[in-house]
GROMACS .gro file of C-alpha atoms in nm:
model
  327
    1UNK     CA    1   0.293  -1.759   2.313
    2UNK     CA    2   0.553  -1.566   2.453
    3UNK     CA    3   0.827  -1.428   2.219
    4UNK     CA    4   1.182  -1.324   2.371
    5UNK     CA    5   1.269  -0.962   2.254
    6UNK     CA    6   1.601  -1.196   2.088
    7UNK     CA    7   1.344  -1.382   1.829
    8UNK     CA    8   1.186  -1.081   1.719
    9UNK     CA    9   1.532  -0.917   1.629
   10UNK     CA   10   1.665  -1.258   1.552
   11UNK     CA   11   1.347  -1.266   1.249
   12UNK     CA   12   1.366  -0.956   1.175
   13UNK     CA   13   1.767  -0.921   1.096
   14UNK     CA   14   1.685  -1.287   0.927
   15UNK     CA   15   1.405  -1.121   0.661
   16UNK     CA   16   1.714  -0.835   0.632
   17UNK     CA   17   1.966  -1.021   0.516
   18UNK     CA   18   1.713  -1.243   0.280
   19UNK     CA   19   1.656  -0.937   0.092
   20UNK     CA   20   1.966  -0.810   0.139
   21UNK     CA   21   2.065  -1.122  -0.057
   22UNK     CA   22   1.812  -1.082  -0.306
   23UNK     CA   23   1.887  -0.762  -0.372
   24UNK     CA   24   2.237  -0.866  -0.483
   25UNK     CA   25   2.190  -1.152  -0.652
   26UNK     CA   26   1.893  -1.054  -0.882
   27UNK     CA   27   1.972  -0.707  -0.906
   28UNK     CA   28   2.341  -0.706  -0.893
   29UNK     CA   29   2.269  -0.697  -1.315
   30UNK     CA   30   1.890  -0.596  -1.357
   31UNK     CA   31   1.766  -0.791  -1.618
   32UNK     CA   32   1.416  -0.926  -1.734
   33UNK     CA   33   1.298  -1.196  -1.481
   34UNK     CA   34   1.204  -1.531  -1.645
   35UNK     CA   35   0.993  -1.759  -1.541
   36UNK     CA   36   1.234  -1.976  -1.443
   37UNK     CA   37   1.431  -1.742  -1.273
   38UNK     CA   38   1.078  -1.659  -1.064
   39UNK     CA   39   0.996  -2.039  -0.963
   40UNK     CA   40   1.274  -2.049  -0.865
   41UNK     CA   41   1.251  -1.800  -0.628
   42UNK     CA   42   0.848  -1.875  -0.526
   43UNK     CA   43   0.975  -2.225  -0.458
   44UNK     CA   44   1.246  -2.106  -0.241
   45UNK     CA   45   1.017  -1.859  -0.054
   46UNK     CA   46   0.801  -2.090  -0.006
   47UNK     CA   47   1.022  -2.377   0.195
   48UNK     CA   48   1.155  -2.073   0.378
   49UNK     CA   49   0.800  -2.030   0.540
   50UNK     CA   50   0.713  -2.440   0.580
   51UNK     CA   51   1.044  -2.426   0.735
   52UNK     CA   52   0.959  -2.138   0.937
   53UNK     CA   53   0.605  -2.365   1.021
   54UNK     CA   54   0.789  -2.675   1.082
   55UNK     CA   55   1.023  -2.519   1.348
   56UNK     CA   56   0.709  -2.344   1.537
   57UNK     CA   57   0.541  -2.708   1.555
   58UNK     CA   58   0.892  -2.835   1.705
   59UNK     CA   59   0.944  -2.533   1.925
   60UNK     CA   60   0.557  -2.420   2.036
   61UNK     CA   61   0.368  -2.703   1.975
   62UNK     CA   62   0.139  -2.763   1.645
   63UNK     CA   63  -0.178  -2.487   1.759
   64UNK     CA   64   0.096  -2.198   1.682
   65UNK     CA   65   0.213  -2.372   1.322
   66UNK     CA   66  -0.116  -2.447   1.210
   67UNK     CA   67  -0.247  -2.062   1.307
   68UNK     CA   68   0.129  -1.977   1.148
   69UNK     CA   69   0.035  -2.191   0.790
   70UNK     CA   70  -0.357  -2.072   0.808
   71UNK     CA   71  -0.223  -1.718   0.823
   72UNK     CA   72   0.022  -1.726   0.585
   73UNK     CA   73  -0.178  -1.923   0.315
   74UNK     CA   74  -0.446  -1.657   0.423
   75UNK     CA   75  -0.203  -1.314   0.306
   76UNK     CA   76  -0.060  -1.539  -0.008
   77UNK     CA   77  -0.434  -1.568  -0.132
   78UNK     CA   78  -0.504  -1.214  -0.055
   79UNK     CA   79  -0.171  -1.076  -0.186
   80UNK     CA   80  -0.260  -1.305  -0.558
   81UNK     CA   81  -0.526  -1.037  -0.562
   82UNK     CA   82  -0.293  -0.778  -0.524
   83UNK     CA   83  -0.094  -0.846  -0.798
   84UNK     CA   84  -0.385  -0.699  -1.036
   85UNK     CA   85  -0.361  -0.373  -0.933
   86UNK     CA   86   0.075  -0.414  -0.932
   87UNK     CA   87  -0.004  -0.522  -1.269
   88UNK     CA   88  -0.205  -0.172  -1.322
   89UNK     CA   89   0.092   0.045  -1.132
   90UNK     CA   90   0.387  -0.079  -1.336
   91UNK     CA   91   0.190  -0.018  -1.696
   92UNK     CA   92   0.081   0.304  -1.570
   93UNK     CA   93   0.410   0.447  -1.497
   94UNK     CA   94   0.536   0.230  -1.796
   95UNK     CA   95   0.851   0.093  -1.622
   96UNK     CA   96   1.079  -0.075  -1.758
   97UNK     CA   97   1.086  -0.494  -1.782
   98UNK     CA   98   1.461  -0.484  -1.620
   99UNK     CA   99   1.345  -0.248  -1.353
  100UNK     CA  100   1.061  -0.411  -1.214
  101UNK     CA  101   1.184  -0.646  -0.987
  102UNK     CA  102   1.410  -0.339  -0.819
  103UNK     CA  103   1.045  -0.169  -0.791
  104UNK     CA  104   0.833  -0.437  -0.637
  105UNK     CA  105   1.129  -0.553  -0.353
  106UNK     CA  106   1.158  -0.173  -0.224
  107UNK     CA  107   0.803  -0.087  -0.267
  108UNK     CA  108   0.745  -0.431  -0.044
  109UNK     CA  109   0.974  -0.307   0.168
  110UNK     CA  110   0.759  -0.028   0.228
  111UNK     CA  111   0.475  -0.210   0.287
  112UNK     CA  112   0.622  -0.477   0.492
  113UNK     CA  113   0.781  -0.162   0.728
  114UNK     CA  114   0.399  -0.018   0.735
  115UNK     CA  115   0.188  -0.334   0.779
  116UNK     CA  116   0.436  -0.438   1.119
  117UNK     CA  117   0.335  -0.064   1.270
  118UNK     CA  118  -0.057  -0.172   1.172
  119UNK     CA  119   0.003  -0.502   1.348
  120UNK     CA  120   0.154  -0.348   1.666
  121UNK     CA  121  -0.119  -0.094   1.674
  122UNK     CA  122  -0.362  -0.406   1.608
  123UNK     CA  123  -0.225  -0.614   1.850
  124UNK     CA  124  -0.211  -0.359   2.113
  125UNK     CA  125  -0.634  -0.259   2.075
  126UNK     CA  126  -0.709  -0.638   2.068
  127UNK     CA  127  -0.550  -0.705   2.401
  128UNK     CA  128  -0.691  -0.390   2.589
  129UNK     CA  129  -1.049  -0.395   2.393
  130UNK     CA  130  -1.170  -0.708   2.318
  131UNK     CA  131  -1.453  -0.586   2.127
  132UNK     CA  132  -1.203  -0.522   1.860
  133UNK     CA  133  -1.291  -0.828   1.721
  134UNK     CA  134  -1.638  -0.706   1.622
  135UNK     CA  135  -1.494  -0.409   1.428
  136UNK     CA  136  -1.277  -0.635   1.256
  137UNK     CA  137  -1.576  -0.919   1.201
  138UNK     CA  138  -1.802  -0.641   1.028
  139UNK     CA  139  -1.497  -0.475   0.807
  140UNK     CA  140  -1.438  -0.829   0.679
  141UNK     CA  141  -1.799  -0.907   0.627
  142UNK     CA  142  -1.851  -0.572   0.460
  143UNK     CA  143  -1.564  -0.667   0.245
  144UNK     CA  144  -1.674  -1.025   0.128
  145UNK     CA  145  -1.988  -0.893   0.016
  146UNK     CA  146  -1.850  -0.563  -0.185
  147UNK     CA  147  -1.595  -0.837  -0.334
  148UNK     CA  148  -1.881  -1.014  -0.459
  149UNK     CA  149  -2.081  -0.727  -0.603
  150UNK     CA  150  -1.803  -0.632  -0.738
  151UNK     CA  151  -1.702  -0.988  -0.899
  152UNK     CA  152  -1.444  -1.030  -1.168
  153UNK     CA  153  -1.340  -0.722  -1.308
  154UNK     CA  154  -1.456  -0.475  -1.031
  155UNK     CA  155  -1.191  -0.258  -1.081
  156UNK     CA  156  -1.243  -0.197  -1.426
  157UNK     CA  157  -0.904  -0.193  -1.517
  158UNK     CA  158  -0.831   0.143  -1.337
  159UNK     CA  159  -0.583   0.272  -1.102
  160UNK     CA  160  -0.605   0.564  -0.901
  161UNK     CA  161  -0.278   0.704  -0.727
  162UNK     CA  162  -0.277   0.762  -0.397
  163UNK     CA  163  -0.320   1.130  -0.268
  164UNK     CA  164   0.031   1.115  -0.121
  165UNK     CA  165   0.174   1.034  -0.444
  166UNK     CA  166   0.072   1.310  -0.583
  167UNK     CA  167   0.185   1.576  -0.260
  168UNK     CA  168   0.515   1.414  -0.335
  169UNK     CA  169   0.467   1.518  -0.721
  170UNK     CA  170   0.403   1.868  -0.582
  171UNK     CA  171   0.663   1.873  -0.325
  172UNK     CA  172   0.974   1.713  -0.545
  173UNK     CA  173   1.001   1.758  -0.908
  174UNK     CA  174   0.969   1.480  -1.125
  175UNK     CA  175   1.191   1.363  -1.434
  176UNK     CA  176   0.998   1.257  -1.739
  177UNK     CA  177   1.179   0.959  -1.817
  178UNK     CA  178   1.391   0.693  -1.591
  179UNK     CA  179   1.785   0.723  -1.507
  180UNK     CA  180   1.832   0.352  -1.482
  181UNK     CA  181   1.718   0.222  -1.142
  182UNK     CA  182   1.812   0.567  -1.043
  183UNK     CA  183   1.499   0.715  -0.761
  184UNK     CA  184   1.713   1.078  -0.763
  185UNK     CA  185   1.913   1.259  -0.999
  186UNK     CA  186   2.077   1.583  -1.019
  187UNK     CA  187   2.012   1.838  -1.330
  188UNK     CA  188   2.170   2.181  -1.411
  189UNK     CA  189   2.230   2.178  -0.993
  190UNK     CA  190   1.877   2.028  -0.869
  191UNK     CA  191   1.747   1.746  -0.701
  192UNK     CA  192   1.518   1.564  -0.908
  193UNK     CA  193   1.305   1.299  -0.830
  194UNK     CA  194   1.262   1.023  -1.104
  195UNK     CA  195   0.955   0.762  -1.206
  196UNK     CA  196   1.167   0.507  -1.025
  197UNK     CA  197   1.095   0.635  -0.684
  198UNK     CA  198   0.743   0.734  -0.735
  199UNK     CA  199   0.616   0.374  -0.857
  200UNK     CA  200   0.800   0.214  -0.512
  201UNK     CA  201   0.582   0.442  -0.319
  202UNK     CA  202   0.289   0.394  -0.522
  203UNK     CA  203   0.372   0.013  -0.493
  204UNK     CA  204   0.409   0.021  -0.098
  205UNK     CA  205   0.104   0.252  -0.017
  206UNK     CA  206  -0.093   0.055  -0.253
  207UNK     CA  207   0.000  -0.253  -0.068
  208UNK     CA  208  -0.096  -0.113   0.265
  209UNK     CA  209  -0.492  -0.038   0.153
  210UNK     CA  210  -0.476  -0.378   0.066
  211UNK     CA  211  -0.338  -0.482   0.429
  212UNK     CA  212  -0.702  -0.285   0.584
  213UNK     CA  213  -0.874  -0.636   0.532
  214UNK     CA  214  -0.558  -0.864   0.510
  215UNK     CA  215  -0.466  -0.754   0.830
  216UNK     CA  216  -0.802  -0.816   1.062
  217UNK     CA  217  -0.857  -1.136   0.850
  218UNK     CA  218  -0.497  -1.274   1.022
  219UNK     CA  219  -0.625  -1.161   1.336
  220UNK     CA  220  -0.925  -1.381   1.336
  221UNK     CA  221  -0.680  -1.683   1.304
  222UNK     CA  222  -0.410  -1.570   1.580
  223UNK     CA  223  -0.432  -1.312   1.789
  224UNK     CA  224  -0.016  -1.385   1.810
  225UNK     CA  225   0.133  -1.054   1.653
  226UNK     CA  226   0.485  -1.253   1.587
  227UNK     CA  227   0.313  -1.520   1.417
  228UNK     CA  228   0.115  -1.247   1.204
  229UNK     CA  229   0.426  -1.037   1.151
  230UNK     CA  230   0.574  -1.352   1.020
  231UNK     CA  231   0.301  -1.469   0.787
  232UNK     CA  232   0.280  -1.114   0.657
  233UNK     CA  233   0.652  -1.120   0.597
  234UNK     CA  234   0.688  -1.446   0.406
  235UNK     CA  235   0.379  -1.374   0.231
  236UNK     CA  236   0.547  -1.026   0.095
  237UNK     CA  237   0.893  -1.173   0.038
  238UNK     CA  238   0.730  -1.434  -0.175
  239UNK     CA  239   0.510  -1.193  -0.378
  240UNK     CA  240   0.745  -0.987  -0.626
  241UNK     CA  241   0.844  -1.308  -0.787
  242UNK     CA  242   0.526  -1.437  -0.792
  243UNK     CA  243   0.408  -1.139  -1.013
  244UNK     CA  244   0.650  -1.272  -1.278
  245UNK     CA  245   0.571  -1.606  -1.252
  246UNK     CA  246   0.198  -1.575  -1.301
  247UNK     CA  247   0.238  -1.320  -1.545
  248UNK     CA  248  -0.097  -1.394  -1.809
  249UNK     CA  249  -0.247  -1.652  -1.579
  250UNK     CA  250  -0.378  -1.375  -1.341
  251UNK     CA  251  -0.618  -1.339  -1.581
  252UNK     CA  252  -0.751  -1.646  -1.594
  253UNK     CA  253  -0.868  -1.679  -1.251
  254UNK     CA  254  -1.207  -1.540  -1.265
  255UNK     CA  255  -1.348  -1.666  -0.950
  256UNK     CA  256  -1.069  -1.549  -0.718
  257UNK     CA  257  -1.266  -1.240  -0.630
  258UNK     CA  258  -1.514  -1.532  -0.499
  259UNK     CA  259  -1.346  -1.776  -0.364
  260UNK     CA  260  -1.159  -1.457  -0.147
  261UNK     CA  261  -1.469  -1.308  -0.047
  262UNK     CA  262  -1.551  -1.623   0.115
  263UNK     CA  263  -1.255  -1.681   0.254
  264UNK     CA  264  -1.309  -1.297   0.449
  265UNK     CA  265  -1.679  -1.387   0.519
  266UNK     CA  266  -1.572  -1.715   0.725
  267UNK     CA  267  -1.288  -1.532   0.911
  268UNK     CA  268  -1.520  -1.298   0.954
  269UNK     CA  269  -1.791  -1.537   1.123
  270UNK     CA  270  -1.535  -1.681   1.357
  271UNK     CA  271  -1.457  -1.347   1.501
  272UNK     CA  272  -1.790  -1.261   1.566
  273UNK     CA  273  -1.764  -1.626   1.768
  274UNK     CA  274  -1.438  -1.528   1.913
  275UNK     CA  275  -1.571  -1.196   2.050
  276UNK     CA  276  -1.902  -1.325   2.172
  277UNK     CA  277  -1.651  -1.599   2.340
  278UNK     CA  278  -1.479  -1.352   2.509
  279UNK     CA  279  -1.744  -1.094   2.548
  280UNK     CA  280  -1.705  -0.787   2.804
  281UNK     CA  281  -2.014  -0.570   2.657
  282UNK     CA  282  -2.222  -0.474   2.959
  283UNK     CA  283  -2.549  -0.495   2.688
  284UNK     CA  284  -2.443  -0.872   2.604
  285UNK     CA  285  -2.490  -1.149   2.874
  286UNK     CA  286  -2.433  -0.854   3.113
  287UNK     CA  287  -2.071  -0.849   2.978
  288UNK     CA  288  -2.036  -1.254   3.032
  289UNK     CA  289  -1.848  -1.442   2.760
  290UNK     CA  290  -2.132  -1.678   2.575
  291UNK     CA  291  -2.180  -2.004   2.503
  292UNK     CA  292  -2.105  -2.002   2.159
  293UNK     CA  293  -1.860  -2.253   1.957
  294UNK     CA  294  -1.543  -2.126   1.860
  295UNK     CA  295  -1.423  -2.255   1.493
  296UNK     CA  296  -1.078  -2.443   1.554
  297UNK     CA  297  -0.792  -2.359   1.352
  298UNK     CA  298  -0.764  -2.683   1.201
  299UNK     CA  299  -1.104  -2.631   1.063
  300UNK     CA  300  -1.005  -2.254   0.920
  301UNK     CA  301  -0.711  -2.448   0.756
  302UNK     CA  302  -0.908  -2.665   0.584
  303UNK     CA  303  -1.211  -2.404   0.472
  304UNK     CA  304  -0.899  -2.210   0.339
  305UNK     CA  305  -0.674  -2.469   0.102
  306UNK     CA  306  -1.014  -2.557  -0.001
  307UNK     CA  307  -1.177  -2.278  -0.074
  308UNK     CA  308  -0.855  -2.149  -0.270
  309UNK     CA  309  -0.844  -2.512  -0.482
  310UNK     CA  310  -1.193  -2.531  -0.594
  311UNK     CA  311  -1.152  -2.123  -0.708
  312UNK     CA  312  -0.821  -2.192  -0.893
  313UNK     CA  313  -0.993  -2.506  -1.034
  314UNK     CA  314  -1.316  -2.393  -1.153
  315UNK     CA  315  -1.129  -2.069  -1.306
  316UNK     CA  316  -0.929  -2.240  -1.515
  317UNK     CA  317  -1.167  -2.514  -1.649
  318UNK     CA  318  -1.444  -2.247  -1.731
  319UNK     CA  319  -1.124  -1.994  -1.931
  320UNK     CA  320  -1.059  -2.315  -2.110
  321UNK     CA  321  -1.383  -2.393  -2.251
  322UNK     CA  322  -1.455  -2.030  -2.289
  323UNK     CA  323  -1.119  -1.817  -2.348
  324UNK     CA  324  -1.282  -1.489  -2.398
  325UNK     CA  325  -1.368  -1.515  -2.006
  326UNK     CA  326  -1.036  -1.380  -1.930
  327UNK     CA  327  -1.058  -1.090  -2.146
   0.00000   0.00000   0.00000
């Protein structure tokens, strides 16, 4: 697929001015999001990336949109799990209900700076070592299974701040209590730093440890950096207001951890296929590519949506003949 240097800036300065725009329009008068507010928005995120699909099929052809809609479905799922430990962050540093939105958009920002170096860095390794792919295949793997020996609940309900956090506790002084959606304020002539801009970083760095499997799972369904810039970027965009949309349900989906775990353990499988496909090891087929299948992307598509809907399903029949399961 090759990208023009114009595209890139042309997305890029796009995703700017949409939260540019959202910055102003939500938080022109922080406020409580409501639920309707936030459907809003997910709906509006989420035709922004079909949109974004449907213009690759017109433009590159349907392989790119369906690796496009694979990978962003792929960092939506993963990013639903996020919102747990988002859920954690904001009652740990107790911030406020009209402040939250402000914290998740800048602390996405963050991560959404972070993840495109990771990419770059990604993309670069995978096209001068292809054996990449089997570092990436065995982190996922890994993953899948601690998900599910971990299962529902593996995190206990704990959060621990990043070590970075903390230098920046040590390095700045911090206020006890918010100014508003202030991050710095001034007292008796110093610079203070305030809750506000500790939680964004907490929020951004948090997101990036997520991005250590996100990111190699997008990478076994394109090896296209734009289109996993892209999916990474709607997939963010779209995942503040989706925190106050699903609010209590989060809860309710028990079998996430699951259905996600598989999700990384078939990704994981088809890079393993990938690299042997492309194999340069000298100790493998003396460093010929094998004749192994390669899973198509319509196929990942499909193991994905479905994987996803029988999760969501069974998790909410079993909390609804058995409520204390979400406790």
């Amino acid at each position: 697929m090759n990208v023009p240097v114009w595209l890139w800036f042309a997305t890029i300065g796009g995703l700017a001015a949409i939260i540019l725009a959202d910055l102003f329009l939500v938080d022109r008068k922080p406020h409580a999001v409501t639920i309707k507010e936030a459907s809003r928005w997910v709906l509006f995120y989420i035709a922004l990336a079909v949109l974004f699909g449907l213009g690759l099929w017109y433009f590159a052809g349907g392989t790119y949109a369906g690796e496009f809609f694979a990978g962003y479905i792929t960092e939506y799922s993963l990013s639903v799990d996020n919102l747990f430990v988002f859920v954690l962050i904001m009652s740990a540093f107790a911030v406020p209900a009209i402040h939250q939105h402000r914290v998740l958009l800048v602390g996405i920002v963050i991560a959404l700076v972070m993840r495109g170096l990771f990419i770059a860095a990604g993309a670069a390794a995978i096209n001068a070592l292809s054996w990449v792919f089997y570092i990436f295949a065995a982190f996922l793997i890994y993953t899948a299974v601690k998900m599910v020996r971990e299962g529902v609940g593996g995190d206990d309900g704990e959060w621990s701040e990043p070590r970075i956090v903390g230098l920046i506790r040590r390095v700045l002084p911090v206020t006890d209590d918010y100014h508003g959606s202030k991050t710095t304020v001034r007292i008796d002539g110093k610079r203070w730093a305030t809750p506000m801009l500790i939680v964004m970083i907490a929020i951004g760095l948090t997101d990036l440890l997520f991005a250590l499997d996100s990111i190699p799972a997008i990478f076994g369904l394109t090896q296209e950096a734009y289109l996993v810039f892209s999916a990474n970027a709607f997939a963010l965009m779209g995942l503040r207001q989706l925190y106050f949309l699903l609010g209590g349900l989060l809860n309710r989906l028990i079998y996430l951890p699951y259905g996600l775990a598989v999700i990384l353990g078939f990704i994981g499988v088809k890079l393993v296929l990938h690299a042997l496909h492309e194999n340069e090891l000298p100790f493998l087929n003396g460093g010929e590519p094998l004749p192994v299948p390669e899973i198509g992307i319509g196929l990942s598509l499909s193991v994905i949506v479905g994987v996803l809907a029988v999760t969501t399903i069974a998790s909410l029949v079993a909390v609804k003949r058995n409520p204390s399961l979400a406790e």
